[in-house]
C-alpha atoms as one frame of an Amber mdcrd trajectory, in Angstrom:
protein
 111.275 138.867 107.697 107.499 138.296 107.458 105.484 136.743 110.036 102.672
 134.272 109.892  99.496 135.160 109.872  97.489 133.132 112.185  94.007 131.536
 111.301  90.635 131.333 113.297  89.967 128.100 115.121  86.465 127.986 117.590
  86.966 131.753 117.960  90.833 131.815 118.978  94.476 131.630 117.016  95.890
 129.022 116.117  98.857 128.062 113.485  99.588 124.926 111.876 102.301 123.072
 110.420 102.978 124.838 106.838 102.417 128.062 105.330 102.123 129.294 102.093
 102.878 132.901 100.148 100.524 135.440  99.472 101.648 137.447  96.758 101.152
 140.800  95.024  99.272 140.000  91.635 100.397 143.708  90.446 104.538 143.145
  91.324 104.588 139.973  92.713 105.885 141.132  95.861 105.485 139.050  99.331
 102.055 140.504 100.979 102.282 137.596 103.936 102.110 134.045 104.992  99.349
 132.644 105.822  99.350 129.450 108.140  97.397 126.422 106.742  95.341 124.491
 109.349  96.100 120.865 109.875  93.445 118.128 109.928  92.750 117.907 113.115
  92.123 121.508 113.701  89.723 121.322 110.657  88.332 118.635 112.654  88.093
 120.918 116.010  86.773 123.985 114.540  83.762 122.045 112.540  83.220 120.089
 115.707  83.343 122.851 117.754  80.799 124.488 115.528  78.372 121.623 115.515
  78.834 121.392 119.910  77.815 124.935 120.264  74.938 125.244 117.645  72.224
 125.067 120.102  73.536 127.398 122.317  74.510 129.478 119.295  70.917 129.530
 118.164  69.483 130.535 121.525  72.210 133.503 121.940  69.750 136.811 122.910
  69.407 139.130 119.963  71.165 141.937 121.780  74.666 139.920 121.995  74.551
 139.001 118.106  73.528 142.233 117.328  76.418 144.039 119.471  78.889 141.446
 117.568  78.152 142.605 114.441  77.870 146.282 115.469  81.356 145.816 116.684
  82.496 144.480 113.203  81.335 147.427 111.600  82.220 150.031 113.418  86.165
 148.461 113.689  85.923 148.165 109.618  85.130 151.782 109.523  88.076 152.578
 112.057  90.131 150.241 110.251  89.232 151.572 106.330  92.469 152.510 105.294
  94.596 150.135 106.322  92.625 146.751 104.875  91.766 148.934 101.756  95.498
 149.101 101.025  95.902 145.281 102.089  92.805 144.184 100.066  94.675 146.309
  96.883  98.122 144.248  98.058  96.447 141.045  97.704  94.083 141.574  95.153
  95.629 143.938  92.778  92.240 145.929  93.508  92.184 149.668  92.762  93.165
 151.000  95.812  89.682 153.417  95.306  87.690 150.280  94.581  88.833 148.370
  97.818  87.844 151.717  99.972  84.626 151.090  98.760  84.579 147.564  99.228
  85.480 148.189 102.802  82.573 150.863 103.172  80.315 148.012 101.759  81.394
 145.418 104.209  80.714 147.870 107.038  77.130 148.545 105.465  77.040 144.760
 105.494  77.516 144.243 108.876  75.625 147.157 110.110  72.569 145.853 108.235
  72.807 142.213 110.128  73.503 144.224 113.558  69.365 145.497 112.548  68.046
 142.924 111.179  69.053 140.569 113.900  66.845 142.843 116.414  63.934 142.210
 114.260  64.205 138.791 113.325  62.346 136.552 114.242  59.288 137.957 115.821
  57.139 135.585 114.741  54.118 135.409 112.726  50.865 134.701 114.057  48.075
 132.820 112.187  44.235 132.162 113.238  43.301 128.644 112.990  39.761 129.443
 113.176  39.041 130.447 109.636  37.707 126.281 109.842  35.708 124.874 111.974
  38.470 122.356 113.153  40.691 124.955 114.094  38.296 126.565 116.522  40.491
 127.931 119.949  43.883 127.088 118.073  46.707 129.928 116.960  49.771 129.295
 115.113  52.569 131.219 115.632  55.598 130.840 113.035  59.094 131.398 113.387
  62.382 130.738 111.908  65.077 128.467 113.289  68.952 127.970 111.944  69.244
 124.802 109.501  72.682 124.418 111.181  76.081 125.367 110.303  76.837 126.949
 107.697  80.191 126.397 105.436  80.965 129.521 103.508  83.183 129.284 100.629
  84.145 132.970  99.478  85.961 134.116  96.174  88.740 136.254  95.316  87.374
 139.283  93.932  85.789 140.428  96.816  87.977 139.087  99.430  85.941 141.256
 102.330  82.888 142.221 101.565  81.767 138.544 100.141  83.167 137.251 103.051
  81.200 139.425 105.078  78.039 138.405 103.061  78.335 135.004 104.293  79.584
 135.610 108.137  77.488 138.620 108.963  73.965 137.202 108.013  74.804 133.289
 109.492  75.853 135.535 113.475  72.316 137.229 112.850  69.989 134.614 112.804
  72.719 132.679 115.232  73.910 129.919 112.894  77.604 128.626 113.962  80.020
 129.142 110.328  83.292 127.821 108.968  84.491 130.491 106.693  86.827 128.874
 103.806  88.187 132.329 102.464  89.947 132.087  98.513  93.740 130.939  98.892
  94.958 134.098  96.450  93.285 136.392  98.734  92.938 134.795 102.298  94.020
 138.438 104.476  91.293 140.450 104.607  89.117 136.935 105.967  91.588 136.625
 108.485  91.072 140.396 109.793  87.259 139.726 109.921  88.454 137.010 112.422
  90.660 139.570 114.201  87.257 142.020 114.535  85.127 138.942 115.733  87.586
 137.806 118.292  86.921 141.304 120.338  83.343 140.213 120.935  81.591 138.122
 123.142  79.633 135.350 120.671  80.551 131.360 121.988  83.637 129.932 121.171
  83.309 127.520 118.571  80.201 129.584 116.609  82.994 130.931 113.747  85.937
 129.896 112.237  88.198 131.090 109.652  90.179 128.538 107.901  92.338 129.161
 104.885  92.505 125.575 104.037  93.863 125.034 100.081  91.096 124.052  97.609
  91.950 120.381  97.415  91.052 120.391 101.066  86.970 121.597 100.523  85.540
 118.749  99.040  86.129 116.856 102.376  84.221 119.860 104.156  81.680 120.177
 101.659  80.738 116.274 102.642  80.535 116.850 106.088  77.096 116.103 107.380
  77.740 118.658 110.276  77.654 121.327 107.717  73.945 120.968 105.893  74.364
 124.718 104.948  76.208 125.423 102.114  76.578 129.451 100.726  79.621 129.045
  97.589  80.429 132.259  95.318  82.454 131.490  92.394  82.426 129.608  89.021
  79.552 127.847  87.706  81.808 124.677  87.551  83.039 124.640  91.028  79.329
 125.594  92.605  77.137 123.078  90.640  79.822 120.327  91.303  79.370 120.783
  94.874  75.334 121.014  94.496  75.757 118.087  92.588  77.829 116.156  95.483
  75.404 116.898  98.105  72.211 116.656  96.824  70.450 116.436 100.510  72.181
 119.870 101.538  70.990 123.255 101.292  73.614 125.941  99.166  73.023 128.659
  98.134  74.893 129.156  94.904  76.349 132.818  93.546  77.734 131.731  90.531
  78.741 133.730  87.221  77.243 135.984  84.721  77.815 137.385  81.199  75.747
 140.643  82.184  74.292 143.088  79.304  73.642 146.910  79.441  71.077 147.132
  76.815  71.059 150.586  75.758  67.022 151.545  74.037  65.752 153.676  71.544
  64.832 156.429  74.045  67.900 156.959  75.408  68.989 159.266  72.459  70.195
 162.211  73.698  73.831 163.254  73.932  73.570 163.672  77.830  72.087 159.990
  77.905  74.746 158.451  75.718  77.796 159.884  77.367  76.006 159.119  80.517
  75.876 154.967  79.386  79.450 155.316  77.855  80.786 156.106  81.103  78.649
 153.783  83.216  79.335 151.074  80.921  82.932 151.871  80.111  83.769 152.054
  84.334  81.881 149.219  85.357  82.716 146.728  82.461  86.832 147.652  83.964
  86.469 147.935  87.429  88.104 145.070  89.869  89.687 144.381  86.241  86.679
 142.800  84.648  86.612 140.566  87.855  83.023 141.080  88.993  80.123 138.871
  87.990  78.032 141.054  87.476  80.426 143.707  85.126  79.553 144.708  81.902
  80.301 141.762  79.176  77.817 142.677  76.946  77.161 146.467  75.702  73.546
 145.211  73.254  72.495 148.847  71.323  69.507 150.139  69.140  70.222 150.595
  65.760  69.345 153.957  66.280  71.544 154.769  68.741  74.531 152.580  67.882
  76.240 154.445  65.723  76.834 158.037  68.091  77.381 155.159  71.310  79.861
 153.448  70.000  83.157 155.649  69.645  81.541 157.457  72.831  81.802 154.125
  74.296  85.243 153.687  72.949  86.702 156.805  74.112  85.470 155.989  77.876
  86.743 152.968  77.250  90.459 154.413  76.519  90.052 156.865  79.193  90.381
 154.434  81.674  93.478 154.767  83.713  95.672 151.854  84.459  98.645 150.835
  86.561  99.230 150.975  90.083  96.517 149.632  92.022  98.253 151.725  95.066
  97.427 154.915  93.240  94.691 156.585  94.223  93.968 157.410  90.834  94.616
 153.642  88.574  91.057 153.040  87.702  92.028 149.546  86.693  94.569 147.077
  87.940  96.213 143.714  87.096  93.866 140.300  87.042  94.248 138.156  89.891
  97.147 136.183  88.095  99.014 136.087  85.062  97.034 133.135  84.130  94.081
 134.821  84.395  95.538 137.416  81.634  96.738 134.524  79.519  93.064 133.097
  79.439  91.801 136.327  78.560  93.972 137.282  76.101  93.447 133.795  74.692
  89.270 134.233  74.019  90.025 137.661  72.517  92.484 136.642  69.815  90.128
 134.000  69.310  86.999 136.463  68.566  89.472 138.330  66.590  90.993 135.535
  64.279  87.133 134.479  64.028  86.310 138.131  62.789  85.501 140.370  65.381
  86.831 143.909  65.342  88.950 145.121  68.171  88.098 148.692  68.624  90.264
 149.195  71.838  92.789 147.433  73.793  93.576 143.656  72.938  97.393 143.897
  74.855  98.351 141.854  77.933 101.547 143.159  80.092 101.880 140.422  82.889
  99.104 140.214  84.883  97.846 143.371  83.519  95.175 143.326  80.367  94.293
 146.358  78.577  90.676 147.479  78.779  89.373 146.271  75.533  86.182 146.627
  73.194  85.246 144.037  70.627  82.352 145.019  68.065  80.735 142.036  65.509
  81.784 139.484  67.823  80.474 135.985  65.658  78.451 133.400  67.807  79.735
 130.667  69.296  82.985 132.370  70.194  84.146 131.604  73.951  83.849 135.290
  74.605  80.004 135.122  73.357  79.376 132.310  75.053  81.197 132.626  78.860
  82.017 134.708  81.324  85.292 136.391  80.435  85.792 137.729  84.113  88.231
 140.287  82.861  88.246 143.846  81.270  86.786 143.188  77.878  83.049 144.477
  76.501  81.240 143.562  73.052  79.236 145.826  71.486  76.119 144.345  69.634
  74.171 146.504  67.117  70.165 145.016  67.606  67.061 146.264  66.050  63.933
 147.343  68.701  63.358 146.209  72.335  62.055 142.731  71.543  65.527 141.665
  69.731  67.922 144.025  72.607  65.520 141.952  75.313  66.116 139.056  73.257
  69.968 138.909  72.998  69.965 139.471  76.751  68.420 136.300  77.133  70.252
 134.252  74.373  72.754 133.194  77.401  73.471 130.420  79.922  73.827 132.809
  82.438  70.977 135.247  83.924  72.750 137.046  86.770  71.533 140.687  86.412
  71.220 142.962  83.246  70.617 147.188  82.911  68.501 148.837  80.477  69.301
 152.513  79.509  65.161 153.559  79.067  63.319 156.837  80.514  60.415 154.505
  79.617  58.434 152.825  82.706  56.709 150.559  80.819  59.776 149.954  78.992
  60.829 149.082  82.374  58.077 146.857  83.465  58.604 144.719  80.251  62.007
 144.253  80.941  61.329 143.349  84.316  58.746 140.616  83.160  60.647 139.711
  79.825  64.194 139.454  81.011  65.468 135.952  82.448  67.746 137.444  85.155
  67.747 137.964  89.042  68.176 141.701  88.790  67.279 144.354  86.293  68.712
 147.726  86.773  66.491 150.599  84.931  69.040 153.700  83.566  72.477 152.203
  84.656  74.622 149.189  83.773  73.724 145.700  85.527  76.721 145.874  87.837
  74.594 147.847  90.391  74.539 145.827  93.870  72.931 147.335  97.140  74.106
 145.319  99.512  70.600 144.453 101.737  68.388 143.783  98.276  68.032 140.527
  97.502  70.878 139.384  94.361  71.243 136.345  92.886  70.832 134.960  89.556
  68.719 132.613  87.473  69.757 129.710  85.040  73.078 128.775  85.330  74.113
 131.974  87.511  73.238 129.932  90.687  70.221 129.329  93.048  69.394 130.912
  95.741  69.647 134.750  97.079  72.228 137.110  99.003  71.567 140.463 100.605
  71.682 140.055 104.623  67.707 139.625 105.152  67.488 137.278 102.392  69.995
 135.113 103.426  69.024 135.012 106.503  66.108 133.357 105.147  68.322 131.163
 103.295  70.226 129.696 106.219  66.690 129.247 108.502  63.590 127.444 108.163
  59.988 128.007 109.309  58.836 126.226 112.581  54.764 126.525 113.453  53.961
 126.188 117.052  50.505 125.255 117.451  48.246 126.676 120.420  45.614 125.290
 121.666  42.268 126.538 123.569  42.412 129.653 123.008  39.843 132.202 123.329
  40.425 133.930 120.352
């Protein structure tokens, strides 16, 4: 018999009045049940947030940063164990979801230092005028309040620790709404926080269904706002709440633009590979995987079946063996609506060079080539294991295809060319671009985020940091400067 997992209320368990089924995307086994909280004790962990804000905010540095030390070392104790849970849940890799784990402790470890540095304030002479003669102002950055973090599937630990660890660091009280497929490994980042000593009430994890968040997304106790998923669901809620702050991590389409320069066997099989493991790994299911593979004329003839063959060479199955490179989708839905867009590229006239086959909730790793405009595939974020290959002729047109998108998340350019680099940098209309590797390259303490329709606002713990704070100037007086 499985038990019920409890949720996260104000610090402390609590269960509610139904459960539902969290299932094994790969075999559909039971992984757990997860209680769902009632109204009321939505009500008492967002009011319980809101009570203890102030105190919260005026928590010494030393306490927030031992939480968070705590978190990471436990994850790093723990790696094993929620790997294999976040590959039950998931359908992960079980070698992907070790890293992911090893991410989320980097996560936490870099909150644990930044919140020891933050907020030292930053003094300004007022004397550079005559009317500010005697007068300093010092700067520093206060919590906007709490925050509501609404995490996604595909990273059910690490993005939840992208919106938990930074709000504890600057001392900013959280509800954490983790996905409903994937609501365990949340739940354990509650079990970690519960050993410290931060104020009940100042975090909350609350697997409440989706039909549930718009009420929480009105809330005027929560005026912070940090939502990682579609483009649909995130501008809807900007949309709703046009007086809040949210920060918005929303899709991407993203391109590995492969140059001129990067002609030699060694560089091609090097691109192949990058671009044939990261446009597969978490099964597609990463916004920032490879979509779009946009080649030199010159080069696009010897890249291609290398491409291919990497491609091919990925190993599915299992997501419990070690060595499955790529798993099943979240769902079998999510397989139907992939397999739908590439039989529609195909009856339109694109060529399927590899894969094209859906087993459950399993779709093969698949390459499209001549794939016509207005397609879905061209056109969306597929958010599954398919790449299409683009043959382009010089930088201008490769920088130019990057661009033809709604979406601007990040994008990689294969170039030993630092100028080549710089241009890209200044030409392409992304958040990120990655010089010699594909655009699914994340460190988790840079600033990422996206431009255009991938979302507003940035992650990486310093940045949002900044994101959930504002600026405060204390003014001095009298001073003998």
């Amino acid at each position: 018999m499985t038990s019920t997992h409890a949720f996260w209320l104000a610090g402390r368990q609590a269960t509610g009045e139904t459960a539902f089924d969290v299932t094994s995307p790969w075999d559909g086994r039971l992984v757990g049940q997860v209680s769902v909280p009632t109204d009321a004790q939505v009500e008492e962990a967002v009011a319980a947030a809101h009570a203890v804000r102030d105190e919260f905010a005026a928590t010494p540095a030393h306490v927030r940063a031992a939480a968070l030390d705590h978190v990471s070392k436990r994850l790093a104790e723990r790696t094993e164990e929620i790997a294999q849970l976040i590959s039950a849940e998931n359908g992960k890799p079980v070698k992907w979801a070790r890293g992911e784990v090893g991410r989320a402790v980097s996560v936490f470890r870099f909150a644990a230092e930044e919140a020891r540095r933050f907020n030292g304030g930053e003094a300004q002479r007022l004397d550079t005028d005559a009317g500010g003669q005697g007068r300093l102002a010092l700067t520093r950055r206060f919590p906007k309040g709490t925050v509501l973090g609404i995490a996604p599937f595909n990273f059910p630990l690490n993005l939840c620790a992208h919106k938990i660890a930074p709000a504890i660091a600057v001392g900013a009280p959280i509800i954490l709404k983790p996905a409903p497929a994937t609501p365990l490994s949340g739940l354990i980042l509650g079990e970690l926080l519960a050993e410290t000593d931060l104020p009940a009430g100042s975090w909350s994890v609350l697997p409440v269904p989706n039909d549930k968040m718009p009420a929480l997304v009105q809330d005027e106790r929560l005026p912070v706002i940090s939502f990682t998923g579609s483009d649909k669901v995130g501008y809807a809620i900007m949309d709703s709440v046009p007086r809040k702050h949210c920060t918005l991590e929303l899709g991407g389409n993203g391109a590995a633009v492969v140059l001129a320069d990067f002609a030699s066997e060694e560089d091609l099989d090097w691109a192949a590979t990058r671009i044939a493991t990261f446009s597969n790994y978490q099964g597609g299911q990463s916004c920032i995987s490879v979509q779009r593979v946009i080649a030199d004329a010159t080069v696009y003839d010897r890249l291609l079946p290398k491409v291919v063959a990497a491609v091919e060479a990925q190993v599915t199955g299992d997501p419990s063996d070690s060595a499955t490179d790529v798993g099943p989708l979240v769902s079998e839905d999510a397989a139907k609506r992939v397999e739908s867009w590439v039989d529609e590229a195909v009856q339109a006239g694109a060529k399927l060079l590899a894969g094209g086959k859906r087993e459950g909730a399993s779709y093969a790793p698949t390459v499209l080539a001549d794939v016509p405009a207005g397609t879905t595939i061209a056109c969306e974020e597929v958010f599954g294991p398919v790449l299409t290959v683009t043959r382009v002729d010089g930088e201008a047109e490769a920088f130019a295809a990057v661009n033809d998108s709604k979406y601007g998340l990040q994008a990689g350019v294969f170039t030993h060319d630092v100028q080549t680099a710089f241009r890209a940098h200044r030409a392409l209309e992304v958040g990120g671009v990655i010089i010699g590797d594909v655009p699914s390259y994340r460190a988790d303490q840079m600033p990422y985020g996206g431009a255009k329709q991938s979302g507003v606002g940035r992650e990486g713990v310093r940045f949002a940091m900044d994101d959930y704070t504002y600026e405060r100037v204390l003014v001095l007086t009298g001073l003998a400067l």
